[in-house]
Amino acid sequence: MIVHRLTVDGKDYFLPDPVDELQGKILEAVRAGGGYVTIPPLRGGPGIVVLFSPGMPVTWAQIEVDPPAAPPEESRVDLDSFDAL
């Protein structure tokens, strides 16, 4: 699974793939001299509205996240199999 990290003025937002449309909206807001852009949530909900302006530091990072590994099965000893006891 790919997750994108958007860092705006030192604050991190984690976003699902794809982010092309969001990147375009942010670039449009900055080129217009500033504007509000809604950052969608990673898992649902209304998201957050951020004011983007020229000169504001914005960084994108792409993170590949593996699904959680299945827990190891516990080994069980069959006490009936020990004839010597």
PDB file of N, CA and C in Angstrom:
ATOM      1  N   MET A   1       0.855  -1.173   0.000  1.00  0.00           N
ATOM      2  CA  MET A   1       0.000   0.000   0.000  1.00  0.00           C
ATOM      3  C   MET A   1       0.900   1.234   0.000  1.00  0.00           C
ATOM      4  N   ILE A   2       0.523   2.218  -0.776  1.00  0.00           N
ATOM      5  CA  ILE A   2       1.293   3.453  -0.843  1.00  0.00           C
ATOM      6  C   ILE A   2       0.550   4.548  -0.095  1.00  0.00           C
ATOM      7  N   VAL A   3       1.272   5.231   0.788  1.00  0.00           N
ATOM      8  CA  VAL A   3       0.740   6.357   1.544  1.00  0.00           C
ATOM      9  C   VAL A   3       1.626   7.553   1.234  1.00  0.00           C
ATOM     10  N   HIS A   4       1.012   8.702   1.080  1.00  0.00           N
ATOM     11  CA  HIS A   4       1.762   9.926   0.802  1.00  0.00           C
ATOM     12  C   HIS A   4       1.782  10.786   2.054  1.00  0.00           C
ATOM     13  N   ARG A   5       2.937  11.370   2.319  1.00  0.00           N
ATOM     14  CA  ARG A   5       3.062  12.303   3.439  1.00  0.00           C
ATOM     15  C   ARG A   5       3.229  13.694   2.862  1.00  0.00           C
ATOM     16  N   LEU A   6       2.320  14.557   3.220  1.00  0.00           N
ATOM     17  CA  LEU A   6       2.372  15.964   2.831  1.00  0.00           C
ATOM     18  C   LEU A   6       2.765  16.748   4.069  1.00  0.00           C
ATOM     19  N   THR A   7       3.880  17.450   3.985  1.00  0.00           N
ATOM     20  CA  THR A   7       4.322  18.271   5.104  1.00  0.00           C
ATOM     21  C   THR A   7       4.125  19.728   4.706  1.00  0.00           C
ATOM     22  N   VAL A   8       3.311  20.427   5.481  1.00  0.00           N
ATOM     23  CA  VAL A   8       2.997  21.835   5.224  1.00  0.00           C
ATOM     24  C   VAL A   8       3.380  22.629   6.454  1.00  0.00           C
ATOM     25  N   ASP A   9       4.352  23.481   6.288  1.00  0.00           N
ATOM     26  CA  ASP A   9       4.786  24.357   7.379  1.00  0.00           C
ATOM     27  C   ASP A   9       5.084  23.556   8.659  1.00  0.00           C
ATOM     28  N   GLY A  10       5.722  22.390   8.491  1.00  0.00           N
ATOM     29  CA  GLY A  10       6.118  21.576   9.632  1.00  0.00           C
ATOM     30  C   GLY A  10       5.074  20.601  10.150  1.00  0.00           C
ATOM     31  N   LYS A  11       3.871  20.592   9.575  1.00  0.00           N
ATOM     32  CA  LYS A  11       2.814  19.666  10.007  1.00  0.00           C
ATOM     33  C   LYS A  11       2.642  18.581   8.946  1.00  0.00           C
ATOM     34  N   ASP A  12       2.524  17.325   9.398  1.00  0.00           N
ATOM     35  CA  ASP A  12       2.397  16.192   8.488  1.00  0.00           C
ATOM     36  C   ASP A  12       0.947  15.771   8.313  1.00  0.00           C
ATOM     37  N   TYR A  13       0.603  15.475   7.062  1.00  0.00           N
ATOM     38  CA  TYR A  13      -0.709  14.927   6.708  1.00  0.00           C
ATOM     39  C   TYR A  13      -0.449  13.671   5.899  1.00  0.00           C
ATOM     40  N   PHE A  14      -1.118  12.564   6.244  1.00  0.00           N
ATOM     41  CA  PHE A  14      -0.937  11.311   5.544  1.00  0.00           C
ATOM     42  C   PHE A  14      -2.144  11.085   4.647  1.00  0.00           C
ATOM     43  N   LEU A  15      -1.873  10.787   3.377  1.00  0.00           N
ATOM     44  CA  LEU A  15      -2.914  10.733   2.364  1.00  0.00           C
ATOM     45  C   LEU A  15      -2.884   9.424   1.591  1.00  0.00           C
ATOM     46  N   PRO A  16      -4.056   8.953   1.168  1.00  0.00           N
ATOM     47  CA  PRO A  16      -4.097   7.760   0.330  1.00  0.00           C
ATOM     48  C   PRO A  16      -3.719   8.116  -1.109  1.00  0.00           C
ATOM     49  N   ASP A  17      -3.378   7.106  -1.862  1.00  0.00           N
ATOM     50  CA  ASP A  17      -3.078   7.256  -3.282  1.00  0.00           C
ATOM     51  C   ASP A  17      -4.390   7.322  -4.047  1.00  0.00           C
ATOM     52  N   PRO A  18      -4.564   8.067  -5.084  1.00  0.00           N
ATOM     53  CA  PRO A  18      -3.650   8.977  -5.773  1.00  0.00           C
ATOM     54  C   PRO A  18      -3.742  10.400  -5.209  1.00  0.00           C
ATOM     55  N   VAL A  19      -2.716  11.177  -5.456  1.00  0.00           N
ATOM     56  CA  VAL A  19      -2.677  12.550  -4.950  1.00  0.00           C
ATOM     57  C   VAL A  19      -2.503  13.580  -6.072  1.00  0.00           C
ATOM     58  N   ASP A  20      -2.575  13.132  -7.314  1.00  0.00           N
ATOM     59  CA  ASP A  20      -2.349  14.030  -8.457  1.00  0.00           C
ATOM     60  C   ASP A  20      -3.306  15.219  -8.461  1.00  0.00           C
ATOM     61  N   GLU A  21      -4.584  14.956  -8.212  1.00  0.00           N
ATOM     62  CA  GLU A  21      -5.580  16.031  -8.210  1.00  0.00           C
ATOM     63  C   GLU A  21      -5.310  17.021  -7.072  1.00  0.00           C
ATOM     64  N   LEU A  22      -4.964  16.501  -5.903  1.00  0.00           N
ATOM     65  CA  LEU A  22      -4.667  17.358  -4.754  1.00  0.00           C
ATOM     66  C   LEU A  22      -3.430  18.218  -5.031  1.00  0.00           C
ATOM     67  N   GLN A  23      -2.403  17.628  -5.624  1.00  0.00           N
ATOM     68  CA  GLN A  23      -1.202  18.397  -5.958  1.00  0.00           C
ATOM     69  C   GLN A  23      -1.546  19.545  -6.910  1.00  0.00           C
ATOM     70  N   GLY A  24      -2.418  19.275  -7.864  1.00  0.00           N
ATOM     71  CA  GLY A  24      -2.847  20.307  -8.800  1.00  0.00           C
ATOM     72  C   GLY A  24      -3.598  21.432  -8.106  1.00  0.00           C
ATOM     73  N   LYS A  25      -4.472  21.097  -7.165  1.00  0.00           N
ATOM     74  CA  LYS A  25      -5.232  22.114  -6.427  1.00  0.00           C
ATOM     75  C   LYS A  25      -4.309  22.986  -5.574  1.00  0.00           C
ATOM     76  N   ILE A  26      -3.301  22.348  -4.956  1.00  0.00           N
ATOM     77  CA  ILE A  26      -2.356  23.113  -4.134  1.00  0.00           C
ATOM     78  C   ILE A  26      -1.538  24.050  -5.011  1.00  0.00           C
ATOM     79  N   LEU A  27      -1.050  23.550  -6.133  1.00  0.00           N
ATOM     80  CA  LEU A  27      -0.276  24.385  -7.050  1.00  0.00           C
ATOM     81  C   LEU A  27      -1.115  25.547  -7.578  1.00  0.00           C
ATOM     82  N   GLU A  28      -2.364  25.286  -7.894  1.00  0.00           N
ATOM     83  CA  GLU A  28      -3.283  26.330  -8.370  1.00  0.00           C
ATOM     84  C   GLU A  28      -3.487  27.410  -7.304  1.00  0.00           C
ATOM     85  N   ALA A  29      -3.652  26.996  -6.046  1.00  0.00           N
ATOM     86  CA  ALA A  29      -3.843  27.949  -4.952  1.00  0.00           C
ATOM     87  C   ALA A  29      -2.603  28.827  -4.772  1.00  0.00           C
ATOM     88  N   VAL A  30      -1.430  28.225  -4.850  1.00  0.00           N
ATOM     89  CA  VAL A  30      -0.193  28.985  -4.675  1.00  0.00           C
ATOM     90  C   VAL A  30       0.007  29.959  -5.829  1.00  0.00           C
ATOM     91  N   ARG A  31      -0.242  29.502  -7.054  1.00  0.00           N
ATOM     92  CA  ARG A  31      -0.094  30.378  -8.233  1.00  0.00           C
ATOM     93  C   ARG A  31      -1.079  31.546  -8.193  1.00  0.00           C
ATOM     94  N   ALA A  32      -2.233  31.350  -7.550  1.00  0.00           N
ATOM     95  CA  ALA A  32      -3.236  32.411  -7.463  1.00  0.00           C
ATOM     96  C   ALA A  32      -2.910  33.409  -6.348  1.00  0.00           C
ATOM     97  N   GLY A  33      -1.792  33.188  -5.653  1.00  0.00           N
ATOM     98  CA  GLY A  33      -1.428  34.096  -4.571  1.00  0.00           C
ATOM     99  C   GLY A  33      -1.882  33.603  -3.212  1.00  0.00           C
ATOM    100  N   GLY A  34      -2.535  32.453  -3.181  1.00  0.00           N
ATOM    101  CA  GLY A  34      -2.996  31.856  -1.926  1.00  0.00           C
ATOM    102  C   GLY A  34      -4.420  31.364  -2.062  1.00  0.00           C
ATOM    103  N   GLY A  35      -4.746  30.369  -1.278  1.00  0.00           N
ATOM    104  CA  GLY A  35      -6.106  29.844  -1.297  1.00  0.00           C
ATOM    105  C   GLY A  35      -6.241  28.639  -0.399  1.00  0.00           C
ATOM    106  N   TYR A  36      -7.486  28.330  -0.076  1.00  0.00           N
ATOM    107  CA  TYR A  36      -7.790  27.192   0.787  1.00  0.00           C
ATOM    108  C   TYR A  36      -7.920  25.925  -0.054  1.00  0.00           C
ATOM    109  N   VAL A  37      -7.360  24.832   0.460  1.00  0.00           N
ATOM    110  CA  VAL A  37      -7.467  23.525  -0.181  1.00  0.00           C
ATOM    111  C   VAL A  37      -7.834  22.517   0.902  1.00  0.00           C
ATOM    112  N   THR A  38      -8.805  21.661   0.602  1.00  0.00           N
ATOM    113  CA  THR A  38      -9.205  20.622   1.549  1.00  0.00           C
ATOM    114  C   THR A  38      -8.296  19.418   1.388  1.00  0.00           C
ATOM    115  N   ILE A  39      -7.653  19.033   2.488  1.00  0.00           N
ATOM    116  CA  ILE A  39      -6.793  17.863   2.518  1.00  0.00           C
ATOM    117  C   ILE A  39      -7.665  16.685   2.951  1.00  0.00           C
ATOM    118  N   PRO A  40      -7.795  15.663   2.091  1.00  0.00           N
ATOM    119  CA  PRO A  40      -8.667  14.540   2.459  1.00  0.00           C
ATOM    120  C   PRO A  40      -8.058  13.711   3.581  1.00  0.00           C
ATOM    121  N   PRO A  41      -8.899  13.036   4.348  1.00  0.00           N
ATOM    122  CA  PRO A  41      -8.395  12.189   5.434  1.00  0.00           C
ATOM    123  C   PRO A  41      -7.857  10.876   4.883  1.00  0.00           C
ATOM    124  N   LEU A  42      -7.039  10.212   5.653  1.00  0.00           N
ATOM    125  CA  LEU A  42      -6.491   8.925   5.244  1.00  0.00           C
ATOM    126  C   LEU A  42      -7.550   7.840   5.295  1.00  0.00           C
ATOM    127  N   ARG A  43      -8.448   7.899   6.286  1.00  0.00           N
ATOM    128  CA  ARG A  43      -9.412   6.814   6.472  1.00  0.00           C
ATOM    129  C   ARG A  43     -10.873   7.232   6.484  1.00  0.00           C
ATOM    130  N   GLY A  44     -11.206   8.419   6.218  1.00  0.00           N
ATOM    131  CA  GLY A  44     -12.600   8.827   6.258  1.00  0.00           C
ATOM    132  C   GLY A  44     -12.781  10.040   7.147  1.00  0.00           C
ATOM    133  N   GLY A  45     -13.873  10.714   6.963  1.00  0.00           N
ATOM    134  CA  GLY A  45     -14.122  11.934   7.714  1.00  0.00           C
ATOM    135  C   GLY A  45     -14.091  13.127   6.778  1.00  0.00           C
ATOM    136  N   PRO A  46     -14.242  14.312   7.315  1.00  0.00           N
ATOM    137  CA  PRO A  46     -14.363  15.499   6.473  1.00  0.00           C
ATOM    138  C   PRO A  46     -13.038  16.025   5.921  1.00  0.00           C
ATOM    139  N   GLY A  47     -11.920  15.652   6.477  1.00  0.00           N
ATOM    140  CA  GLY A  47     -10.642  16.210   6.036  1.00  0.00           C
ATOM    141  C   GLY A  47     -10.352  17.497   6.787  1.00  0.00           C
ATOM    142  N   ILE A  48      -9.346  18.209   6.318  1.00  0.00           N
ATOM    143  CA  ILE A  48      -8.942  19.456   6.964  1.00  0.00           C
ATOM    144  C   ILE A  48      -8.673  20.496   5.892  1.00  0.00           C
ATOM    145  N   VAL A  49      -9.060  21.722   6.146  1.00  0.00           N
ATOM    146  CA  VAL A  49      -8.866  22.806   5.185  1.00  0.00           C
ATOM    147  C   VAL A  49      -7.604  23.565   5.570  1.00  0.00           C
ATOM    148  N   VAL A  50      -6.700  23.716   4.595  1.00  0.00           N
ATOM    149  CA  VAL A  50      -5.419  24.377   4.832  1.00  0.00           C
ATOM    150  C   VAL A  50      -5.291  25.556   3.867  1.00  0.00           C
ATOM    151  N   LEU A  51      -4.822  26.689   4.392  1.00  0.00           N
ATOM    152  CA  LEU A  51      -4.562  27.867   3.560  1.00  0.00           C
ATOM    153  C   LEU A  51      -3.142  27.761   3.032  1.00  0.00           C
ATOM    154  N   PHE A  52      -3.006  27.634   1.722  1.00  0.00           N
ATOM    155  CA  PHE A  52      -1.705  27.584   1.066  1.00  0.00           C
ATOM    156  C   PHE A  52      -1.386  28.951   0.502  1.00  0.00           C
ATOM    157  N   SER A  53      -0.127  29.369   0.639  1.00  0.00           N
ATOM    158  CA  SER A  53       0.280  30.661   0.105  1.00  0.00           C
ATOM    159  C   SER A  53       1.700  30.547  -0.448  1.00  0.00           C
ATOM    160  N   PRO A  54       2.078  31.467  -1.344  1.00  0.00           N
ATOM    161  CA  PRO A  54       3.432  31.445  -1.882  1.00  0.00           C
ATOM    162  C   PRO A  54       4.462  31.587  -0.758  1.00  0.00           C
ATOM    163  N   GLY A  55       5.535  30.840  -0.866  1.00  0.00           N
ATOM    164  CA  GLY A  55       6.585  30.900   0.141  1.00  0.00           C
ATOM    165  C   GLY A  55       6.402  29.933   1.283  1.00  0.00           C
ATOM    166  N   MET A  56       5.228  29.286   1.372  1.00  0.00           N
ATOM    167  CA  MET A  56       4.978  28.313   2.435  1.00  0.00           C
ATOM    168  C   MET A  56       5.697  27.011   2.068  1.00  0.00           C
ATOM    169  N   PRO A  57       6.498  26.478   2.990  1.00  0.00           N
ATOM    170  CA  PRO A  57       7.201  25.232   2.676  1.00  0.00           C
ATOM    171  C   PRO A  57       6.252  24.040   2.607  1.00  0.00           C
ATOM    172  N   VAL A  58       6.288  23.333   1.472  1.00  0.00           N
ATOM    173  CA  VAL A  58       5.458  22.153   1.248  1.00  0.00           C
ATOM    174  C   VAL A  58       6.365  21.038   0.734  1.00  0.00           C
ATOM    175  N   THR A  59       6.284  19.865   1.372  1.00  0.00           N
ATOM    176  CA  THR A  59       7.101  18.727   0.974  1.00  0.00           C
ATOM    177  C   THR A  59       6.223  17.500   0.811  1.00  0.00           C
ATOM    178  N   TRP A  60       6.467  16.725  -0.251  1.00  0.00           N
ATOM    179  CA  TRP A  60       5.750  15.484  -0.489  1.00  0.00           C
ATOM    180  C   TRP A  60       6.709  14.313  -0.316  1.00  0.00           C
ATOM    181  N   ALA A  61       6.241  13.237   0.276  1.00  0.00           N
ATOM    182  CA  ALA A  61       7.011  11.999   0.369  1.00  0.00           C
ATOM    183  C   ALA A  61       6.062  10.835   0.111  1.00  0.00           C
ATOM    184  N   GLN A  62       6.583   9.829  -0.577  1.00  0.00           N
ATOM    185  CA  GLN A  62       5.799   8.630  -0.854  1.00  0.00           C
ATOM    186  C   GLN A  62       6.354   7.509   0.006  1.00  0.00           C
ATOM    187  N   ILE A  63       5.473   6.834   0.756  1.00  0.00           N
ATOM    188  CA  ILE A  63       5.882   5.789   1.683  1.00  0.00           C
ATOM    189  C   ILE A  63       5.169   4.500   1.298  1.00  0.00           C
ATOM    190  N   GLU A  64       5.930   3.430   1.146  1.00  0.00           N
ATOM    191  CA  GLU A  64       5.315   2.138   0.874  1.00  0.00           C
ATOM    192  C   GLU A  64       5.151   1.402   2.201  1.00  0.00           C
ATOM    193  N   VAL A  65       3.922   1.057   2.513  1.00  0.00           N
ATOM    194  CA  VAL A  65       3.604   0.411   3.783  1.00  0.00           C
ATOM    195  C   VAL A  65       3.158  -1.017   3.494  1.00  0.00           C
ATOM    196  N   ASP A  66       3.842  -1.979   4.105  1.00  0.00           N
ATOM    197  CA  ASP A  66       3.453  -3.378   3.950  1.00  0.00           C
ATOM    198  C   ASP A  66       2.284  -3.678   4.868  1.00  0.00           C
ATOM    199  N   PRO A  67       1.414  -4.577   4.441  1.00  0.00           N
ATOM    200  CA  PRO A  67       0.328  -4.959   5.354  1.00  0.00           C
ATOM    201  C   PRO A  67       0.918  -5.649   6.576  1.00  0.00           C
ATOM    202  N   PRO A  68       0.234  -5.576   7.710  1.00  0.00           N
ATOM    203  CA  PRO A  68       0.775  -6.211   8.917  1.00  0.00           C
ATOM    204  C   PRO A  68       0.938  -7.712   8.711  1.00  0.00           C
ATOM    205  N   ALA A  69       2.022  -8.245   9.241  1.00  0.00           N
ATOM    206  CA  ALA A  69       2.282  -9.682   9.130  1.00  0.00           C
ATOM    207  C   ALA A  69       1.338 -10.446  10.046  1.00  0.00           C
ATOM    208  N   ALA A  70       1.013 -11.643   9.622  1.00  0.00           N
ATOM    209  CA  ALA A  70       0.148 -12.494  10.446  1.00  0.00           C
ATOM    210  C   ALA A  70       0.922 -12.901  11.692  1.00  0.00           C
ATOM    211  N   PRO A  71       0.264 -12.931  12.840  1.00  0.00           N
ATOM    212  CA  PRO A  71       0.974 -13.333  14.067  1.00  0.00           C
ATOM    213  C   PRO A  71       1.423 -14.783  13.954  1.00  0.00           C
ATOM    214  N   PRO A  72       2.595 -15.088  14.487  1.00  0.00           N
ATOM    215  CA  PRO A  72       3.071 -16.473  14.412  1.00  0.00           C
ATOM    216  C   PRO A  72       2.183 -17.387  15.251  1.00  0.00           C
ATOM    217  N   GLU A  73       2.017 -18.588  14.752  1.00  0.00           N
ATOM    218  CA  GLU A  73       1.203 -19.545  15.499  1.00  0.00           C
ATOM    219  C   GLU A  73       1.988 -20.027  16.703  1.00  0.00           C
ATOM    220  N   GLU A  74       1.289 -20.175  17.810  1.00  0.00           N
ATOM    221  CA  GLU A  74       1.943 -20.682  19.010  1.00  0.00           C
ATOM    222  C   GLU A  74       2.154 -22.178  18.842  1.00  0.00           C
ATOM    223  N   SER A  75       3.331 -22.624  19.230  1.00  0.00           N
ATOM    224  CA  SER A  75       3.576 -24.061  19.157  1.00  0.00           C
ATOM    225  C   SER A  75       2.974 -24.718  20.397  1.00  0.00           C
ATOM    226  N   ARG A  76       2.270 -25.752  20.191  1.00  0.00           N
ATOM    227  CA  ARG A  76       1.624 -26.464  21.293  1.00  0.00           C
ATOM    228  C   ARG A  76       2.243 -27.860  21.391  1.00  0.00           C
ATOM    229  N   VAL A  77       2.468 -28.267  22.573  1.00  0.00           N
ATOM    230  CA  VAL A  77       3.036 -29.593  22.813  1.00  0.00           C
ATOM    231  C   VAL A  77       1.898 -30.534  23.174  1.00  0.00           C
ATOM    232  N   ASP A  78       1.855 -31.631  22.459  1.00  0.00           N
ATOM    233  CA  ASP A  78       0.848 -32.660  22.748  1.00  0.00           C
ATOM    234  C   ASP A  78       1.413 -33.575  23.815  1.00  0.00           C
ATOM    235  N   LEU A  79       0.937 -33.415  25.035  1.00  0.00           N
ATOM    236  CA  LEU A  79       1.476 -34.190  26.147  1.00  0.00           C
ATOM    237  C   LEU A  79       1.203 -35.673  25.999  1.00  0.00           C
ATOM    238  N   ASP A  80       0.173 -36.069  25.271  1.00  0.00           N
ATOM    239  CA  ASP A  80      -0.142 -37.481  25.082  1.00  0.00           C
ATOM    240  C   ASP A  80       0.875 -38.167  24.176  1.00  0.00           C
ATOM    241  N   SER A  81       1.656 -37.384  23.445  1.00  0.00           N
ATOM    242  CA  SER A  81       2.634 -37.994  22.529  1.00  0.00           C
ATOM    243  C   SER A  81       3.916 -38.398  23.219  1.00  0.00           C
ATOM    244  N   PHE A  82       4.081 -38.046  24.480  1.00  0.00           N
ATOM    245  CA  PHE A  82       5.287 -38.403  25.212  1.00  0.00           C
ATOM    246  C   PHE A  82       5.042 -39.723  25.971  1.00  0.00           C
ATOM    247  N   ASP A  83       5.442 -40.817  25.361  1.00  0.00           N
ATOM    248  CA  ASP A  83       5.223 -42.129  25.953  1.00  0.00           C
ATOM    249  C   ASP A  83       6.132 -42.370  27.150  1.00  0.00           C
ATOM    250  N   ALA A  84       7.289 -41.686  27.187  1.00  0.00           N
ATOM    251  CA  ALA A  84       8.260 -41.955  28.241  1.00  0.00           C
ATOM    252  C   ALA A  84       7.884 -41.327  29.560  1.00  0.00           C
ATOM    253  N   LEU A  85       6.929 -40.457  29.596  1.00  0.00           N
ATOM    254  CA  LEU A  85       6.576 -39.782  30.852  1.00  0.00           C
ATOM    255  C   LEU A  85       5.785 -40.640  31.721  1.00  0.00           C
TER     256      LEU A  85
END
